[in-house]
mmCIF file of C-alpha atoms in Angstrom:
data_model
loop_
_atom_site.group_PDB
_atom_site.id
_atom_site.type_symbol
_atom_site.label_atom_id
_atom_site.label_comp_id
_atom_site.label_asym_id
_atom_site.label_seq_id
_atom_site.Cartn_x
_atom_site.Cartn_y
_atom_site.Cartn_z
ATOM 1 C CA UNK A 1 86.713 89.491 107.606
ATOM 2 C CA UNK A 2 88.908 92.480 109.026
ATOM 3 C CA UNK A 3 89.904 94.747 106.135
ATOM 4 C CA UNK A 4 93.914 94.289 105.501
ATOM 5 C CA UNK A 5 95.501 98.016 106.458
ATOM 6 C CA UNK A 6 97.969 99.665 104.446
ATOM 7 C CA UNK A 7 99.266 103.689 105.557
ATOM 8 C CA UNK A 8 100.807 106.040 103.002
ATOM 9 C CA UNK A 9 102.573 108.726 103.406
ATOM 10 C CA UNK A 10 103.321 111.176 100.950
ATOM 11 C CA UNK A 11 103.719 115.286 99.922
ATOM 12 C CA UNK A 12 102.676 114.997 96.649
ATOM 13 C CA UNK A 13 98.975 115.114 96.396
ATOM 14 C CA UNK A 14 98.797 113.651 93.229
ATOM 15 C CA UNK A 15 101.082 110.668 93.884
ATOM 16 C CA UNK A 16 98.749 109.767 96.924
ATOM 17 C CA UNK A 17 95.748 109.980 94.925
ATOM 18 C CA UNK A 18 97.387 107.576 92.305
ATOM 19 C CA UNK A 19 99.078 105.184 94.682
ATOM 20 C CA UNK A 20 95.372 105.267 96.571
ATOM 21 C CA UNK A 21 93.154 104.393 94.004
ATOM 22 C CA UNK A 22 95.565 101.671 92.553
ATOM 23 C CA UNK A 23 95.636 99.929 95.817
ATOM 24 C CA UNK A 24 91.279 100.204 96.606
ATOM 25 C CA UNK A 25 90.044 99.922 92.987
ATOM 26 C CA UNK A 26 93.639 96.333 92.477
ATOM 27 C CA UNK A 27 93.560 94.976 95.752
ATOM 28 C CA UNK A 28 90.396 93.096 97.634
ATOM 29 C CA UNK A 29 89.548 93.915 101.549
ATOM 30 C CA UNK A 30 92.160 97.027 102.434
ATOM 31 C CA UNK A 31 91.600 99.658 104.064
ATOM 32 C CA UNK A 32 93.779 102.523 102.979
ATOM 33 C CA UNK A 33 95.074 105.652 105.423
ATOM 34 C CA UNK A 34 96.893 108.332 103.601
ATOM 35 C CA UNK A 35 98.742 111.143 104.821
ATOM 36 C CA UNK A 36 100.697 114.856 103.434
ATOM 37 C CA UNK A 37 103.069 114.806 106.799
ATOM 38 C CA UNK A 38 105.155 112.553 108.884
ATOM 39 C CA UNK A 39 104.552 114.638 111.580
ATOM 40 C CA UNK A 40 101.954 112.066 113.736
ATOM 41 C CA UNK A 41 102.537 109.097 111.264
ATOM 42 C CA UNK A 42 103.900 106.854 114.913
ATOM 43 C CA UNK A 43 101.069 108.102 116.037
ATOM 44 C CA UNK A 44 98.769 107.446 113.842
ATOM 45 C CA UNK A 45 100.049 103.981 113.193
ATOM 46 C CA UNK A 46 99.368 102.909 117.151
ATOM 47 C CA UNK A 47 96.011 103.775 115.962
ATOM 48 C CA UNK A 48 95.438 102.501 112.662
ATOM 49 C CA UNK A 49 97.944 99.671 112.902
ATOM 50 C CA UNK A 50 98.869 98.800 109.304
ATOM 51 C CA UNK A 51 100.462 95.828 107.510
ATOM 52 C CA UNK A 52 101.562 97.828 104.949
ATOM 53 C CA UNK A 53 103.568 101.550 105.322
ATOM 54 C CA UNK A 54 104.052 103.649 101.614
ATOM 55 C CA UNK A 55 107.003 106.308 102.819
ATOM 56 C CA UNK A 56 108.037 108.660 99.958
ATOM 57 C CA UNK A 57 111.791 108.883 100.059
ATOM 58 C CA UNK A 58 111.333 113.151 100.303
ATOM 59 C CA UNK A 59 108.601 113.829 103.251
ATOM 60 C CA UNK A 60 109.227 117.628 103.644
ATOM 61 C CA UNK A 61 109.369 118.915 107.299
ATOM 62 C CA UNK A 62 112.961 117.900 108.067
ATOM 63 C CA UNK A 63 112.394 114.251 107.494
ATOM 64 C CA UNK A 64 113.142 111.744 104.689
ATOM 65 C CA UNK A 65 111.384 108.004 103.826
ATOM 66 C CA UNK A 66 114.757 106.613 105.304
ATOM 67 C CA UNK A 67 114.621 108.492 108.666
ATOM 68 C CA UNK A 68 111.116 107.705 109.568
ATOM 69 C CA UNK A 69 111.269 103.951 108.472
ATOM 70 C CA UNK A 70 113.984 103.353 111.291
ATOM 71 C CA UNK A 71 111.582 105.525 114.217
ATOM 72 C CA UNK A 72 108.690 103.295 112.640
ATOM 73 C CA UNK A 73 110.872 99.826 112.852
ATOM 74 C CA UNK A 74 112.336 101.203 116.926
ATOM 75 C CA UNK A 75 108.607 101.133 118.104
ATOM 76 C CA UNK A 76 107.297 97.800 119.282
ATOM 77 C CA UNK A 77 103.444 98.709 117.972
ATOM 78 C CA UNK A 78 105.278 99.718 114.549
ATOM 79 C CA UNK A 79 107.974 97.121 113.791
ATOM 80 C CA UNK A 80 106.506 94.562 112.329
ATOM 81 C CA UNK A 81 104.753 96.737 109.246
ATOM 82 C CA UNK A 82 105.961 96.089 106.032
ATOM 83 C CA UNK A 83 107.749 99.048 105.012
ATOM 84 C CA UNK A 84 107.958 100.467 101.277
ATOM 85 C CA UNK A 85 110.092 103.197 100.699
ATOM 86 C CA UNK A 86 109.485 104.751 97.151
ATOM 87 C CA UNK A 87 111.708 107.717 95.497
ATOM 88 C CA UNK A 88 112.398 110.052 92.300
ATOM 89 C CA UNK A 89 115.191 111.072 93.264
ATOM 90 C CA UNK A 90 117.264 108.499 93.860
ATOM 91 C CA UNK A 91 117.922 105.888 91.327
ATOM 92 C CA UNK A 92 120.625 104.462 91.849
ATOM 93 C CA UNK A 93 121.241 100.826 93.435
ATOM 94 C CA UNK A 94 123.053 101.820 96.067
ATOM 95 C CA UNK A 95 119.998 104.078 97.303
ATOM 96 C CA UNK A 96 118.443 101.484 96.888
ATOM 97 C CA UNK A 97 120.530 99.956 99.198
ATOM 98 C CA UNK A 98 120.697 102.580 101.531
ATOM 99 C CA UNK A 99 116.715 102.379 101.523
ATOM 100 C CA UNK A 100 116.638 98.516 102.841
ATOM 101 C CA UNK A 101 119.471 99.150 105.248
ATOM 102 C CA UNK A 102 117.063 101.188 107.401
ATOM 103 C CA UNK A 103 114.478 98.130 108.107
ATOM 104 C CA UNK A 104 112.658 98.954 104.828
ATOM 105 C CA UNK A 105 111.231 95.596 103.379
ATOM 106 C CA UNK A 106 110.920 97.015 99.906
ATOM 107 C CA UNK A 107 112.474 99.840 97.372
ATOM 108 C CA UNK A 108 110.669 101.000 94.228
ATOM 109 C CA UNK A 109 112.197 103.703 92.345
ATOM 110 C CA UNK A 110 109.544 106.449 90.537
ATOM 111 C CA UNK A 111 108.586 106.557 87.561
ATOM 112 C CA UNK A 112 106.670 103.181 87.779
ATOM 113 C CA UNK A 113 103.900 101.338 86.815
ATOM 114 C CA UNK A 114 101.384 100.723 88.477
ATOM 115 C CA UNK A 115 100.983 97.348 87.871
ATOM 116 C CA UNK A 116 104.511 96.979 89.470
ATOM 117 C CA UNK A 117 103.575 98.716 92.135
ATOM 118 C CA UNK A 118 100.638 96.707 93.231
ATOM 119 C CA UNK A 119 102.567 93.384 92.914
ATOM 120 C CA UNK A 120 105.085 94.929 95.724
ATOM 121 C CA UNK A 121 102.319 96.053 97.796
ATOM 122 C CA UNK A 122 100.556 91.998 97.452
ATOM 123 C CA UNK A 123 103.967 90.959 98.594
ATOM 124 C CA UNK A 124 104.174 92.387 101.405
ATOM 125 C CA UNK A 125 100.892 92.588 102.287
ATOM 126 C CA UNK A 126 101.438 88.299 102.106
ATOM 127 C CA UNK A 127 104.307 88.012 104.338
ATOM 128 C CA UNK A 128 102.662 90.634 107.294
ATOM 129 C CA UNK A 129 101.644 89.077 110.631
ATOM 130 C CA UNK A 130 100.813 91.936 112.535
ATOM 131 C CA UNK A 131 97.910 92.302 114.457
ATOM 132 C CA UNK A 132 94.266 94.427 113.825
ATOM 133 C CA UNK A 133 93.020 97.721 115.622
ATOM 134 C CA UNK A 134 91.212 98.053 118.024
ATOM 135 C CA UNK A 135 88.029 97.480 115.666
ATOM 136 C CA UNK A 136 85.823 98.899 118.478
ATOM 137 C CA UNK A 137 87.614 101.791 118.581
ATOM 138 C CA UNK A 138 88.476 102.915 115.254
ATOM 139 C CA UNK A 139 86.410 103.728 112.079
ATOM 140 C CA UNK A 140 88.099 104.405 108.570
ATOM 141 C CA UNK A 141 85.381 106.137 106.441
ATOM 142 C CA UNK A 142 86.797 107.560 103.343
ATOM 143 C CA UNK A 143 90.125 109.877 103.676
ATOM 144 C CA UNK A 144 88.806 109.973 107.772
ATOM 145 C CA UNK A 145 90.525 107.686 110.761
ATOM 146 C CA UNK A 146 88.489 108.010 113.742
ATOM 147 C CA UNK A 147 89.235 107.347 117.261
ATOM 148 C CA UNK A 148 86.698 106.808 119.518
ATOM 149 C CA UNK A 149 88.766 106.309 123.116
ATOM 150 C CA UNK A 150 90.855 109.284 121.854
ATOM 151 C CA UNK A 151 88.090 111.262 120.507
ATOM 152 C CA UNK A 152 90.596 112.227 118.214
ATOM 153 C CA UNK A 153 89.735 112.626 113.486
ATOM 154 C CA UNK A 154 93.003 112.148 111.510
ATOM 155 C CA UNK A 155 92.425 113.373 107.513
ATOM 156 C CA UNK A 156 94.553 113.252 104.634
ATOM 157 C CA UNK A 157 94.792 117.158 104.548
ATOM 158 C CA UNK A 158 93.012 118.118 107.782
ATOM 159 C CA UNK A 159 95.548 116.519 109.893
ATOM 160 C CA UNK A 160 94.404 115.592 113.395
ATOM 161 C CA UNK A 161 91.921 116.656 115.749
ATOM 162 C CA UNK A 162 90.227 115.911 119.549
ATOM 163 C CA UNK A 163 86.602 116.629 119.160
ATOM 164 C CA UNK A 164 84.326 117.900 121.737
ATOM 165 C CA UNK A 165 82.217 114.335 123.106
ATOM 166 C CA UNK A 166 78.718 115.202 121.704
ATOM 167 C CA UNK A 167 80.452 116.113 118.563
ATOM 168 C CA UNK A 168 82.837 113.207 118.466
ATOM 169 C CA UNK A 169 79.456 110.972 119.525
ATOM 170 C CA UNK A 170 77.622 112.435 116.447
ATOM 171 C CA UNK A 171 80.306 112.244 113.593
ATOM 172 C CA UNK A 172 80.751 108.856 114.481
ATOM 173 C CA UNK A 173 77.570 107.755 114.231
ATOM 174 C CA UNK A 174 77.613 109.429 110.735
ATOM 175 C CA UNK A 175 80.357 107.219 110.217
ATOM 176 C CA UNK A 176 78.775 104.331 111.449
ATOM 177 C CA UNK A 177 76.305 105.002 109.216
ATOM 178 C CA UNK A 178 78.306 106.228 105.745
ATOM 179 C CA UNK A 179 76.880 106.766 103.196
ATOM 180 C CA UNK A 180 73.613 106.552 104.897
ATOM 181 C CA UNK A 181 71.986 109.584 106.095
ATOM 182 C CA UNK A 182 70.986 109.727 109.698
ATOM 183 C CA UNK A 183 67.473 110.756 110.615
ATOM 184 C CA UNK A 184 67.482 114.375 113.016
ATOM 185 C CA UNK A 185 65.777 112.619 115.387
ATOM 186 C CA UNK A 186 67.802 109.252 115.528
ATOM 187 C CA UNK A 187 71.545 112.129 116.259
ATOM 188 C CA UNK A 188 68.673 113.787 119.164
ATOM 189 C CA UNK A 189 68.149 110.947 120.643
ATOM 190 C CA UNK A 190 71.591 109.213 120.820
ATOM 191 C CA UNK A 191 73.943 111.793 120.981
ATOM 192 C CA UNK A 192 71.913 114.480 123.607
ATOM 193 C CA UNK A 193 69.035 111.939 124.830
ATOM 194 C CA UNK A 194 66.633 114.434 123.804
ATOM 195 C CA UNK A 195 68.237 116.850 125.446
ATOM 196 C CA UNK A 196 68.017 119.458 122.826
ATOM 197 C CA UNK A 197 65.872 120.599 119.756
ATOM 198 C CA UNK A 198 66.355 120.423 115.623
ATOM 199 C CA UNK A 199 67.862 124.256 115.244
ATOM 200 C CA UNK A 200 70.650 123.663 118.517
ATOM 201 C CA UNK A 201 71.330 120.170 116.757
ATOM 202 C CA UNK A 202 71.939 122.033 113.627
ATOM 203 C CA UNK A 203 74.184 124.332 115.158
ATOM 204 C CA UNK A 204 75.783 120.974 116.639
ATOM 205 C CA UNK A 205 76.521 120.369 113.350
ATOM 206 C CA UNK A 206 78.089 122.935 111.901
ATOM 207 C CA UNK A 207 80.645 123.186 114.868
ATOM 208 C CA UNK A 208 81.536 119.974 113.540
ATOM 209 C CA UNK A 209 81.590 121.191 110.278
ATOM 210 C CA UNK A 210 84.703 122.767 111.347
ATOM 211 C CA UNK A 211 86.713 119.848 112.197
ATOM 212 C CA UNK A 212 86.497 118.456 108.418
ATOM 213 C CA UNK A 213 88.708 119.589 105.503
ATOM 214 C CA UNK A 214 86.482 120.291 102.748
ATOM 215 C CA UNK A 215 89.351 118.240 100.683
ATOM 216 C CA UNK A 216 88.725 115.711 102.569
ATOM 217 C CA UNK A 217 84.542 115.784 102.635
ATOM 218 C CA UNK A 218 81.844 117.158 104.349
ATOM 219 C CA UNK A 219 78.599 116.672 106.201
ATOM 220 C CA UNK A 220 75.665 117.332 103.756
ATOM 221 C CA UNK A 221 71.916 118.085 104.609
ATOM 222 C CA UNK A 222 69.431 115.723 103.306
ATOM 223 C CA UNK A 223 66.448 116.876 102.913
ATOM 224 C CA UNK A 224 63.794 115.058 104.639
ATOM 225 C CA UNK A 225 66.056 112.294 105.887
ATOM 226 C CA UNK A 226 69.066 114.109 107.996
ATOM 227 C CA UNK A 227 72.754 114.443 107.484
ATOM 228 C CA UNK A 228 74.661 112.297 106.090
ATOM 229 C CA UNK A 229 79.263 112.345 105.549
ATOM 230 C CA UNK A 230 80.524 112.699 101.868
ATOM 231 C CA UNK A 231 84.130 111.882 101.571
ATOM 232 C CA UNK A 232 86.058 113.214 98.444
ATOM 233 C CA UNK A 233 87.382 110.011 96.524
#
């Protein structure tokens, strides 16, 4: 069974962490992608195909949850996603109506009880009918979203980056084996067709590490076993 997909967009790291942990601990069979910036939401949503999108009212970068909601609902690949707008600054009834008028499916004022938030998310998941992502080409590992077709790594803190072919192939294998370690010999065979040595593979791993923001996670060398991805909680 494929995972139900939820996208969180909030520039407050504390709120992102609370919502992400609450969903993963209380809703079964879900994959959560969390973003701090609204800049690449449409692009990422086209890859991740979220069934539910949680938007903060105030997002920074010159955008609000209301304006972003209108953009999401205007695109064919995201218009069927259910949207929950949350806000700590707008608490009047008319503010909720304004949020709903932009195409949002639900509105929740802060502060809110975690249980109430989860009930909103579960209700929106039940009504969603959006299709799944390209499961063979998309991999969600911890706070990383990997798009194999575009060789792109998307992360909560690291943003979006195109990774060189051999490095992305290495990252993809580590992601598929997550959280287990991958032997160096396995990487050398499958990524470089046995044309490099251990020392050259180690240099490539160092280059790959530069694409990973430490707040999202890291690549760890496991003595006698190889390398593995470690995702931030």
